[in-house]
mmCIF file of C-alpha atoms and ligand atoms in Angstrom:
data_model
loop_
_atom_site.group_PDB
_atom_site.id
_atom_site.type_symbol
_atom_site.label_atom_id
_atom_site.label_comp_id
_atom_site.label_asym_id
_atom_site.label_seq_id
_atom_site.Cartn_x
_atom_site.Cartn_y
_atom_site.Cartn_z
ATOM 1 C CA GLN A 1 -82.045 -28.433 20.832
ATOM 2 C CA SER A 2 -84.963 -26.715 19.221
ATOM 3 C CA THR A 3 -86.596 -27.683 15.940
ATOM 4 C CA ILE A 4 -86.149 -24.158 14.699
ATOM 5 C CA ASP A 5 -82.322 -24.542 15.124
ATOM 6 C CA LYS A 6 -82.362 -27.670 13.136
ATOM 7 C CA ILE A 7 -84.427 -26.121 10.384
ATOM 8 C CA ALA A 8 -82.239 -23.046 10.347
ATOM 9 C CA ALA A 9 -79.245 -25.320 10.089
ATOM 10 C CA GLY A 10 -80.653 -26.880 7.007
ATOM 11 C CA GLU A 11 -80.670 -23.613 5.208
ATOM 12 C CA VAL A 12 -77.040 -22.818 6.013
ATOM 13 C CA VAL A 13 -75.469 -26.280 6.100
ATOM 14 C CA GLU A 14 -76.250 -28.419 3.105
ATOM 15 C CA ARG A 15 -73.003 -30.256 2.749
ATOM 16 C CA PRO A 16 -69.359 -30.111 3.800
ATOM 17 C CA LEU A 17 -68.765 -27.325 1.221
ATOM 18 C CA SER A 18 -71.211 -25.030 3.093
ATOM 19 C CA VAL A 19 -69.315 -25.531 6.360
ATOM 20 C CA VAL A 20 -65.940 -24.820 4.770
ATOM 21 C CA LYS A 21 -67.360 -21.726 3.062
ATOM 22 C CA GLU A 22 -68.771 -20.243 6.243
ATOM 23 C CA LEU A 23 -65.676 -21.019 8.305
ATOM 24 C CA THR A 24 -63.237 -19.595 5.779
ATOM 25 C CA GLU A 25 -65.395 -16.478 5.462
ATOM 26 C CA ASN A 26 -65.283 -16.015 9.149
ATOM 27 C CA ALA A 27 -61.474 -16.379 9.024
ATOM 28 C CA ILE A 28 -61.200 -13.757 6.398
ATOM 29 C CA ASP A 29 -63.529 -11.484 8.407
ATOM 30 C CA ALA A 30 -61.147 -12.061 11.365
ATOM 31 C CA LYS A 31 -58.383 -10.523 9.232
ATOM 32 C CA ALA A 32 -56.377 -13.731 8.980
ATOM 33 C CA ASN A 33 -53.520 -13.757 6.492
ATOM 34 C CA ALA A 34 -52.880 -17.481 6.775
ATOM 35 C CA ILE A 35 -55.641 -20.081 6.577
ATOM 36 C CA THR A 36 -55.348 -23.898 6.616
ATOM 37 C CA VAL A 37 -58.181 -26.137 5.670
ATOM 38 C CA GLU A 38 -58.025 -29.884 6.104
ATOM 39 C CA ILE A 39 -60.754 -32.380 5.196
ATOM 40 C CA LYS A 40 -61.129 -36.081 5.559
ATOM 41 C CA GLU A 41 -63.658 -38.232 3.725
ATOM 42 C CA GLY A 42 -64.844 -35.297 1.710
ATOM 43 C CA GLY A 43 -65.299 -33.258 4.871
ATOM 44 C CA ILE A 44 -67.956 -35.602 6.191
ATOM 45 C CA SER A 45 -65.820 -37.062 8.977
ATOM 46 C CA LEU A 46 -63.548 -34.074 9.583
ATOM 47 C CA ILE A 47 -63.231 -30.422 8.587
ATOM 48 C CA ARG A 48 -60.426 -28.427 10.235
ATOM 49 C CA VAL A 49 -60.089 -24.722 9.552
ATOM 50 C CA THR A 50 -57.178 -22.941 11.277
ATOM 51 C CA ASP A 51 -56.588 -19.164 10.995
ATOM 52 C CA ASN A 52 -54.221 -16.624 12.492
ATOM 53 C CA GLY A 53 -56.873 -13.990 12.764
ATOM 54 C CA CYS A 54 -58.124 -11.918 15.703
ATOM 55 C CA GLY A 55 -59.401 -14.887 17.783
ATOM 56 C CA ILE A 56 -62.577 -14.933 19.837
ATOM 57 C CA PRO A 57 -62.389 -13.356 23.351
ATOM 58 C CA LYS A 58 -62.927 -15.977 26.086
ATOM 59 C CA ASN A 59 -66.153 -14.505 27.330
ATOM 60 C CA GLN A 60 -67.683 -14.469 23.818
ATOM 61 C CA VAL A 61 -66.963 -17.981 22.683
ATOM 62 C CA LYS A 62 -70.296 -19.437 23.849
ATOM 63 C CA LYS A 63 -72.198 -16.437 22.598
ATOM 64 C CA ALA A 64 -70.790 -16.877 19.055
ATOM 65 C CA PHE A 65 -72.677 -20.034 18.790
ATOM 66 C CA LEU A 66 -76.102 -18.554 19.527
ATOM 67 C CA ARG A 67 -78.306 -17.852 16.633
ATOM 68 C CA HIS A 68 -78.062 -14.263 15.321
ATOM 69 C CA ALA A 69 -75.089 -13.616 17.569
ATOM 70 C CA THR A 70 -73.157 -11.904 14.890
ATOM 71 C CA SER A 71 -70.553 -9.319 15.895
ATOM 72 C CA LYS A 72 -70.585 -7.988 12.322
ATOM 73 C CA ILE A 73 -73.660 -5.809 12.164
ATOM 74 C CA THR A 74 -72.844 -2.397 13.640
ATOM 75 C CA SER A 75 -75.651 -0.322 12.257
ATOM 76 C CA ILE A 76 -79.078 -0.674 10.772
ATOM 77 C CA GLU A 77 -77.736 0.234 7.363
ATOM 78 C CA ASP A 78 -75.346 -2.713 7.620
ATOM 79 C CA LEU A 79 -78.277 -5.077 7.774
ATOM 80 C CA ASN A 80 -79.119 -4.809 4.121
ATOM 81 C CA TYR A 81 -75.584 -5.359 3.051
ATOM 82 C CA VAL A 82 -74.985 -8.137 5.593
ATOM 83 C CA GLU A 83 -78.113 -9.972 4.590
ATOM 84 C CA SER A 84 -77.401 -9.820 0.890
ATOM 85 C CA LEU A 85 -74.125 -11.682 1.440
ATOM 86 C CA GLY A 86 -75.700 -14.199 3.724
ATOM 87 C CA PHE A 87 -73.878 -13.021 6.850
ATOM 88 C CA ARG A 88 -76.756 -13.500 9.205
ATOM 89 C CA GLY A 89 -75.026 -14.584 12.370
ATOM 90 C CA GLU A 90 -76.270 -18.114 12.141
ATOM 91 C CA ALA A 91 -73.399 -20.100 10.622
ATOM 92 C CA LEU A 92 -71.781 -21.344 13.836
ATOM 93 C CA SER A 93 -75.063 -22.132 15.546
ATOM 94 C CA SER A 94 -76.270 -24.011 12.411
ATOM 95 C CA ILE A 95 -72.976 -25.996 12.077
ATOM 96 C CA ALA A 96 -73.102 -26.889 15.879
ATOM 97 C CA ALA A 97 -76.687 -28.129 15.451
ATOM 98 C CA VAL A 98 -75.728 -30.819 12.972
ATOM 99 C CA ALA A 99 -72.089 -31.762 13.832
ATOM 100 C CA GLN A 100 -69.596 -32.231 16.621
ATOM 101 C CA VAL A 101 -67.724 -28.986 16.853
ATOM 102 C CA GLU A 102 -64.581 -28.088 18.750
ATOM 103 C CA VAL A 103 -63.120 -24.564 18.729
ATOM 104 C CA LEU A 104 -59.664 -23.536 19.988
ATOM 105 C CA THR A 105 -59.144 -19.834 19.995
ATOM 106 C CA LYS A 106 -56.964 -17.080 21.493
ATOM 107 C CA THR A 107 -56.830 -13.314 20.967
ATOM 108 C CA ALA A 108 -53.412 -11.621 20.614
ATOM 109 C CA ASP A 109 -53.874 -9.852 23.989
ATOM 110 C CA ASP A 110 -54.713 -12.903 26.062
ATOM 111 C CA LEU A 111 -51.979 -15.191 27.421
ATOM 112 C CA THR A 112 -54.048 -18.287 27.255
ATOM 113 C CA GLY A 113 -56.834 -19.367 25.015
ATOM 114 C CA VAL A 114 -59.955 -21.459 25.314
ATOM 115 C CA ARG A 115 -61.326 -24.789 24.074
ATOM 116 C CA TYR A 116 -65.026 -25.123 23.644
ATOM 117 C CA ARG A 117 -66.978 -28.173 22.465
ATOM 118 C CA ILE A 118 -70.517 -28.292 21.251
ATOM 119 C CA ALA A 119 -72.263 -31.179 19.464
ATOM 120 C CA GLY A 120 -75.792 -31.257 18.170
ATOM 121 C CA GLY A 121 -76.364 -28.063 20.118
ATOM 122 C CA ARG A 122 -75.229 -29.676 23.414
ATOM 123 C CA GLU A 123 -72.287 -27.857 24.904
ATOM 124 C CA GLU A 124 -69.494 -28.456 27.403
ATOM 125 C CA GLU A 125 -68.106 -25.715 29.590
ATOM 126 C CA PRO A 126 -65.187 -23.777 27.923
ATOM 127 C CA GLU A 127 -61.778 -24.823 29.200
ATOM 128 C CA GLU A 128 -58.635 -22.668 29.466
ATOM 129 C CA ILE A 129 -55.874 -23.973 27.163
ATOM 130 C CA GLY A 130 -52.508 -22.941 25.637
ATOM 131 C CA VAL A 131 -52.903 -22.276 21.924
ATOM 132 C CA PRO A 132 -51.417 -19.869 19.427
ATOM 133 C CA ALA A 133 -53.281 -16.661 18.611
ATOM 134 C CA GLY A 134 -56.074 -17.242 16.109
ATOM 135 C CA THR A 135 -58.826 -19.792 15.777
ATOM 136 C CA THR A 136 -59.129 -23.433 14.902
ATOM 137 C CA PHE A 137 -62.454 -25.041 14.171
ATOM 138 C CA LEU A 138 -62.781 -28.857 14.101
ATOM 139 C CA VAL A 139 -66.054 -30.060 12.720
ATOM 140 C CA ARG A 140 -66.579 -33.829 12.984
ATOM 141 C CA ASN A 141 -69.198 -36.228 11.689
ATOM 142 C CA LEU A 142 -71.462 -33.896 9.840
ATOM 143 C CA PHE A 143 -75.108 -34.740 10.130
ATOM 144 C CA PHE A 144 -74.366 -37.372 12.827
ATOM 145 C CA ASN A 145 -77.756 -36.585 14.374
ATOM 146 C CA THR A 146 -79.728 -36.056 11.207
ATOM 147 C CA PRO A 147 -79.353 -39.366 9.271
ATOM 148 C CA VAL A 148 -81.874 -38.452 6.627
ATOM 149 C CA ARG A 149 -79.804 -35.445 5.596
ATOM 150 C CA LYS A 150 -76.658 -37.478 5.702
ATOM 151 C CA LYS A 151 -78.203 -39.811 3.177
ATOM 152 C CA PHE A 152 -78.547 -36.928 0.684
ATOM 153 C CA LEU A 153 -74.805 -36.445 0.644
ATOM 154 C CA LYS A 154 -72.905 -37.659 -2.318
ATOM 155 C CA GLN A 155 -69.844 -39.997 -2.175
ATOM 156 C CA PRO A 156 -66.947 -38.579 -0.059
ATOM 157 C CA GLN A 157 -64.920 -38.123 -3.275
ATOM 158 C CA THR A 158 -67.637 -35.934 -4.832
ATOM 159 C CA GLU A 159 -68.157 -33.876 -1.688
ATOM 160 C CA GLY A 160 -64.359 -33.433 -1.374
ATOM 161 C CA GLY A 161 -64.246 -32.340 -4.997
ATOM 162 C CA TYR A 162 -66.726 -29.546 -4.262
ATOM 163 C CA VAL A 163 -64.579 -28.395 -1.366
ATOM 164 C CA ALA A 164 -61.392 -28.612 -3.419
ATOM 165 C CA ASP A 165 -62.896 -26.437 -6.157
ATOM 166 C CA MET A 166 -64.045 -23.898 -3.647
ATOM 167 C CA MET A 167 -60.551 -23.794 -2.016
ATOM 168 C CA GLU A 168 -58.976 -23.071 -5.371
ATOM 169 C CA HIS A 169 -61.390 -20.221 -5.956
ATOM 170 C CA LEU A 170 -60.674 -18.949 -2.487
ATOM 171 C CA ALA A 171 -56.922 -18.873 -3.123
ATOM 172 C CA LEU A 172 -57.317 -17.232 -6.550
ATOM 173 C CA SER A 173 -59.557 -14.569 -5.105
ATOM 174 C CA HIS A 174 -57.197 -13.899 -2.162
ATOM 175 C CA PRO A 175 -53.564 -13.935 -3.398
ATOM 176 C CA ASP A 176 -52.740 -11.877 -0.275
ATOM 177 C CA ILE A 177 -53.723 -14.687 2.046
ATOM 178 C CA SER A 178 -51.568 -17.793 2.432
ATOM 179 C CA ILE A 179 -53.896 -20.698 1.899
ATOM 180 C CA LYS A 180 -53.082 -24.336 2.576
ATOM 181 C CA PHE A 181 -55.456 -27.116 1.591
ATOM 182 C CA ILE A 182 -55.027 -30.668 2.857
ATOM 183 C CA GLN A 183 -57.219 -33.543 1.673
ATOM 184 C CA ASN A 184 -56.993 -37.024 3.307
ATOM 185 C CA GLY A 185 -53.540 -36.154 4.787
ATOM 186 C CA GLN A 186 -52.131 -34.864 1.517
ATOM 187 C CA VAL A 187 -51.247 -31.205 0.924
ATOM 188 C CA LYS A 188 -53.101 -30.245 -2.316
ATOM 189 C CA PHE A 189 -51.698 -26.764 -2.552
ATOM 190 C CA HIS A 190 -50.131 -24.083 -0.359
ATOM 191 C CA THR A 191 -50.022 -20.470 -1.505
ATOM 192 C CA SER A 192 -47.555 -17.952 -0.172
ATOM 193 C CA GLY A 193 -49.896 -14.992 0.445
ATOM 194 C CA ASN A 194 -47.492 -12.578 -1.195
ATOM 195 C CA GLY A 195 -50.221 -11.064 -3.372
ATOM 196 C CA ASN A 196 -48.940 -12.480 -6.698
ATOM 197 C CA LEU A 197 -51.882 -13.933 -8.635
ATOM 198 C CA LYS A 198 -49.614 -15.657 -11.190
ATOM 199 C CA GLU A 199 -47.922 -17.540 -8.399
ATOM 200 C CA VAL A 200 -51.288 -18.754 -7.051
ATOM 201 C CA ILE A 201 -52.104 -19.955 -10.561
ATOM 202 C CA TYR A 202 -48.809 -21.791 -10.677
ATOM 203 C CA ARG A 203 -49.462 -23.414 -7.281
ATOM 204 C CA ILE A 204 -52.889 -24.617 -8.359
ATOM 205 C CA TYR A 205 -52.665 -25.369 -12.091
ATOM 206 C CA GLY A 206 -48.945 -26.025 -12.546
ATOM 207 C CA LYS A 207 -46.210 -25.024 -14.948
ATOM 208 C CA ASP A 208 -47.770 -25.667 -18.355
ATOM 209 C CA ILE A 209 -50.625 -23.334 -17.768
ATOM 210 C CA THR A 210 -48.479 -20.740 -16.057
ATOM 211 C CA ASP A 211 -46.117 -20.656 -18.986
ATOM 212 C CA ALA A 212 -48.972 -19.872 -21.356
ATOM 213 C CA LEU A 213 -50.589 -16.894 -19.623
ATOM 214 C CA ILE A 214 -51.324 -13.456 -21.077
ATOM 215 C CA PRO A 215 -51.590 -10.738 -18.409
ATOM 216 C CA PHE A 216 -54.791 -8.757 -18.886
ATOM 217 C CA GLU A 217 -55.863 -5.413 -17.595
ATOM 218 C CA LYS A 218 -58.477 -2.946 -18.836
ATOM 219 C CA SER A 219 -60.751 -0.449 -17.233
ATOM 220 C CA GLU A 220 -63.261 2.227 -18.236
ATOM 221 C CA ASP A 221 -65.724 4.330 -16.173
ATOM 222 C CA GLY A 222 -65.223 2.360 -12.909
ATOM 223 C CA PHE A 223 -65.601 -0.981 -14.657
ATOM 224 C CA CYS A 224 -62.296 -2.878 -14.345
ATOM 225 C CA VAL A 225 -61.068 -6.287 -15.486
ATOM 226 C CA SER A 226 -57.683 -7.782 -14.547
ATOM 227 C CA GLY A 227 -56.052 -11.131 -14.373
ATOM 228 C CA PHE A 228 -54.692 -13.702 -16.893
ATOM 229 C CA LEU A 229 -55.947 -15.146 -20.146
ATOM 230 C CA GLY A 230 -54.698 -18.560 -21.147
ATOM 231 C CA LYS A 231 -53.194 -18.616 -24.655
ATOM 232 C CA PRO A 232 -55.741 -20.128 -27.082
ATOM 233 C CA GLU A 233 -53.733 -23.299 -27.375
ATOM 234 C CA ILE A 234 -54.619 -24.301 -23.831
ATOM 235 C CA ASN A 235 -58.027 -25.555 -24.784
ATOM 236 C CA ARG A 236 -60.058 -27.317 -22.081
ATOM 237 C CA SER A 237 -62.871 -29.715 -22.503
ATOM 238 C CA ASN A 238 -65.159 -28.097 -19.953
ATOM 239 C CA ARG A 239 -65.736 -24.688 -18.284
ATOM 240 C CA ASN A 240 -64.028 -25.578 -15.042
ATOM 241 C CA PHE A 241 -61.015 -23.508 -16.099
ATOM 242 C CA GLU A 242 -63.089 -20.342 -16.734
ATOM 243 C CA VAL A 243 -62.668 -18.651 -13.301
ATOM 244 C CA TYR A 244 -63.801 -15.163 -12.496
ATOM 245 C CA PHE A 245 -64.633 -13.022 -9.542
ATOM 246 C CA VAL A 246 -66.894 -9.991 -9.326
ATOM 247 C CA ASN A 247 -65.963 -7.566 -6.557
ATOM 248 C CA GLY A 248 -63.913 -10.277 -4.915
ATOM 249 C CA ARG A 249 -66.474 -13.057 -4.958
ATOM 250 C CA TYR A 250 -66.465 -16.233 -7.082
ATOM 251 C CA VAL A 251 -69.657 -16.134 -9.160
ATOM 252 C CA LYS A 252 -71.342 -17.554 -12.183
ATOM 253 C CA ASN A 253 -72.775 -15.319 -14.775
ATOM 254 C CA ASP A 254 -73.872 -16.093 -18.302
ATOM 255 C CA VAL A 255 -73.010 -12.636 -19.637
ATOM 256 C CA ILE A 256 -69.373 -12.937 -18.537
ATOM 257 C CA THR A 257 -68.923 -16.562 -19.529
ATOM 258 C CA LYS A 258 -70.337 -15.990 -23.054
ATOM 259 C CA ALA A 259 -68.603 -12.648 -23.536
ATOM 260 C CA VAL A 260 -65.106 -13.972 -22.748
ATOM 261 C CA GLU A 261 -65.666 -17.094 -24.877
ATOM 262 C CA GLU A 262 -66.862 -14.803 -27.708
ATOM 263 C CA GLY A 263 -63.772 -12.690 -27.338
ATOM 264 C CA TYR A 264 -61.643 -15.765 -27.883
ATOM 265 C CA ARG A 265 -63.757 -16.937 -30.846
ATOM 266 C CA ALA A 266 -63.383 -13.557 -32.486
ATOM 267 C CA TYR A 267 -59.657 -13.954 -32.481
ATOM 268 C CA VAL A 268 -59.122 -17.663 -33.013
ATOM 269 C CA MET A 269 -61.531 -20.415 -34.099
ATOM 270 C CA GLN A 270 -62.057 -22.141 -30.773
ATOM 271 C CA HIS A 271 -64.181 -25.231 -30.453
ATOM 272 C CA LYS A 272 -63.351 -25.977 -26.816
ATOM 273 C CA PHE A 273 -63.167 -23.769 -23.718
ATOM 274 C CA PRO A 274 -60.408 -21.311 -22.836
ATOM 275 C CA PHE A 275 -58.489 -20.979 -19.592
ATOM 276 C CA PHE A 276 -58.791 -17.659 -17.751
ATOM 277 C CA VAL A 277 -58.707 -16.134 -14.293
ATOM 278 C CA LEU A 278 -60.211 -12.678 -14.182
ATOM 279 C CA HIS A 279 -61.166 -10.258 -11.509
ATOM 280 C CA PHE A 280 -64.074 -7.850 -12.365
ATOM 281 C CA THR A 281 -64.596 -4.760 -10.293
ATOM 282 C CA MET A 282 -67.692 -2.616 -10.826
ATOM 283 C CA ALA A 283 -70.141 -0.425 -8.929
ATOM 284 C CA PRO A 284 -72.280 -2.640 -6.654
ATOM 285 C CA GLU A 285 -75.486 -1.091 -8.091
ATOM 286 C CA THR A 286 -74.713 -2.443 -11.562
ATOM 287 C CA ILE A 287 -75.301 -6.010 -10.390
ATOM 288 C CA ASP A 288 -77.944 -7.982 -8.548
ATOM 289 C CA VAL A 289 -76.221 -10.426 -6.207
ATOM 290 C CA ASN A 290 -79.502 -11.680 -4.662
ATOM 291 C CA VAL A 291 -80.458 -13.836 -7.655
ATOM 292 C CA HIS A 292 -79.147 -16.980 -6.062
ATOM 293 C CA PRO A 293 -76.879 -16.330 -3.042
ATOM 294 C CA ALA A 294 -76.267 -20.070 -2.508
ATOM 295 C CA LYS A 295 -75.531 -20.796 -6.128
ATOM 296 C CA MET A 296 -73.241 -17.804 -6.540
ATOM 297 C CA GLU A 297 -75.233 -16.495 -9.441
ATOM 298 C CA ILE A 298 -75.385 -12.744 -10.146
ATOM 299 C CA ARG A 299 -77.199 -10.751 -12.780
ATOM 300 C CA PHE A 300 -76.206 -7.572 -14.522
ATOM 301 C CA ASN A 301 -78.750 -4.750 -14.690
ATOM 302 C CA GLN A 302 -77.468 -3.919 -18.147
ATOM 303 C CA GLY A 303 -76.088 -7.161 -19.533
ATOM 304 C CA ASN A 304 -75.824 -6.172 -23.205
ATOM 305 C CA GLU A 305 -73.556 -3.220 -22.516
ATOM 306 C CA PHE A 306 -71.180 -5.437 -20.482
ATOM 307 C CA TYR A 307 -71.329 -8.188 -23.001
ATOM 308 C CA GLU A 308 -70.191 -5.934 -25.857
ATOM 309 C CA LYS A 309 -67.413 -4.461 -23.811
ATOM 310 C CA ILE A 310 -66.033 -7.619 -22.358
ATOM 311 C CA SER A 311 -65.942 -9.568 -25.603
ATOM 312 C CA ARG A 312 -64.355 -6.637 -27.437
ATOM 313 C CA TRP A 313 -61.746 -6.171 -24.694
ATOM 314 C CA ILE A 314 -60.831 -9.881 -24.621
ATOM 315 C CA GLY A 315 -60.523 -9.972 -28.390
ATOM 316 C CA GLU A 316 -58.293 -6.966 -28.338
ATOM 317 C CA GLY A 317 -56.209 -8.341 -25.459
ATOM 318 C CA LEU A 318 -55.549 -11.579 -27.356
ATOM 319 C CA HIS A 319 -54.815 -9.660 -30.533
ATOM 320 C CA ALA A 320 -52.214 -7.447 -28.913
ATOM 321 C CA VAL A 321 -49.808 -10.296 -28.094
ATOM 322 C CA GLU A 322 -47.569 -12.385 -30.233
ATOM 323 C CA LEU A 323 -49.042 -15.870 -29.868
HETATM 324 P P1 ADP B 401 -71.396 -14.059 11.311
HETATM 325 O O1 ADP B 401 -70.187 -14.430 10.597
HETATM 326 O O2 ADP B 401 -72.533 -13.750 10.511
HETATM 327 O O3 ADP B 401 -71.166 -12.936 12.361
HETATM 328 P P2 ADP B 401 -71.106 -16.622 12.445
HETATM 329 O O4 ADP B 401 -72.124 -17.576 13.097
HETATM 330 O O5 ADP B 401 -70.427 -17.118 11.218
HETATM 331 O O6 ADP B 401 -71.915 -15.301 12.178
HETATM 332 O O7 ADP B 401 -70.049 -16.241 13.515
HETATM 333 C C1 ADP B 401 -70.483 -15.706 14.794
HETATM 334 C C2 ADP B 401 -69.409 -14.824 15.400
HETATM 335 O O8 ADP B 401 -68.318 -15.659 15.913
HETATM 336 C C3 ADP B 401 -68.744 -13.809 14.472
HETATM 337 O O9 ADP B 401 -69.543 -12.647 14.382
HETATM 338 C C4 ADP B 401 -67.401 -13.588 15.118
HETATM 339 O O10 ADP B 401 -67.537 -12.624 16.199
HETATM 340 C C5 ADP B 401 -67.079 -14.949 15.740
HETATM 341 N N1 ADP B 401 -66.171 -15.735 14.923
HETATM 342 C C6 ADP B 401 -66.526 -16.810 14.137
HETATM 343 N N2 ADP B 401 -65.437 -17.326 13.573
HETATM 344 C C7 ADP B 401 -64.370 -16.538 13.878
HETATM 345 C C8 ADP B 401 -62.990 -16.581 13.633
HETATM 346 N N3 ADP B 401 -62.427 -17.502 12.777
HETATM 347 N N4 ADP B 401 -62.117 -15.681 14.199
HETATM 348 C C9 ADP B 401 -62.682 -14.732 15.039
HETATM 349 N N5 ADP B 401 -63.979 -14.641 15.377
HETATM 350 C C10 ADP B 401 -64.857 -15.549 14.828
HETATM 351 MG MG1 MG B 402 -69.973 -16.047 9.402
#
């Protein structure tokens, strides 16, 4: 296993969260409409991601673990786009460099599937095996061969919390995919995949919050906001319940956070933080996603304009309902 592989792995795989992110993104790219994620010990001892997507053809399983072996770049123009989202064809090779990986996969057309194991970059020959169509990745003992990096991990509970947050965001951004999350043998939530965002909110946040939601939808000149605002009485003590997506991706952005909070404040004196789940859709050229790909930060090219619009819309949206 080359040094360059281990270094590359460090950029992609920082903690269990990074592995779960990459594997679930792959499942979505494979057109899965049901994804199960299971973790044990915060994902340090086990991460399992099962999807019902297209599967990997037998003769391409080994190749998928080579660096830059992406099947997702089809033209030179794609490269820009692909790179900006971090799809560089090195997730699987990076994960296999620092963990014990097993993949079970079958395409719809094949009668049998394949099992392939690779650990710390050392592989076993693929074996033929009977499995359902789709793909399961098992990632065991993260950083088993890089103890220094393992030492930088936080307690399993903290690492598991990062994964759990990400799984919630994944479910909220994809109501059309059935998502099941299991932590230490316990099912944390399971969404139906019927496309109903309110139902996903119910599965994740429960009845009290779901009973206090205001549907919200507004759009102008290709800028569109939709989702749910929590009634002002569901005050939270931190921003963990301010969830929003820009063009389908969970992000952090000061303009949006402050503008929505301002919208609430304009309507009701609010000393704590509101609950909301909002999807923002806008022209890609209005935002810069490259600010911090890993930290999910984005920047607006014309922040002020959006700030005014969002805070005004939220204020109006709250004003329009009988609270
Ligand atoms: P990338 O996603 O950038 O292409 P990865 O290293 O994440 O690179 O994956 C390499 C390749 O393995 C993908 O291009 C895809 O062909 C295949 N692959 C990975 N995960 C899955 C999956 N869950 N279902 C089907 N194919 C997959
Ligand atoms: Mg990928």
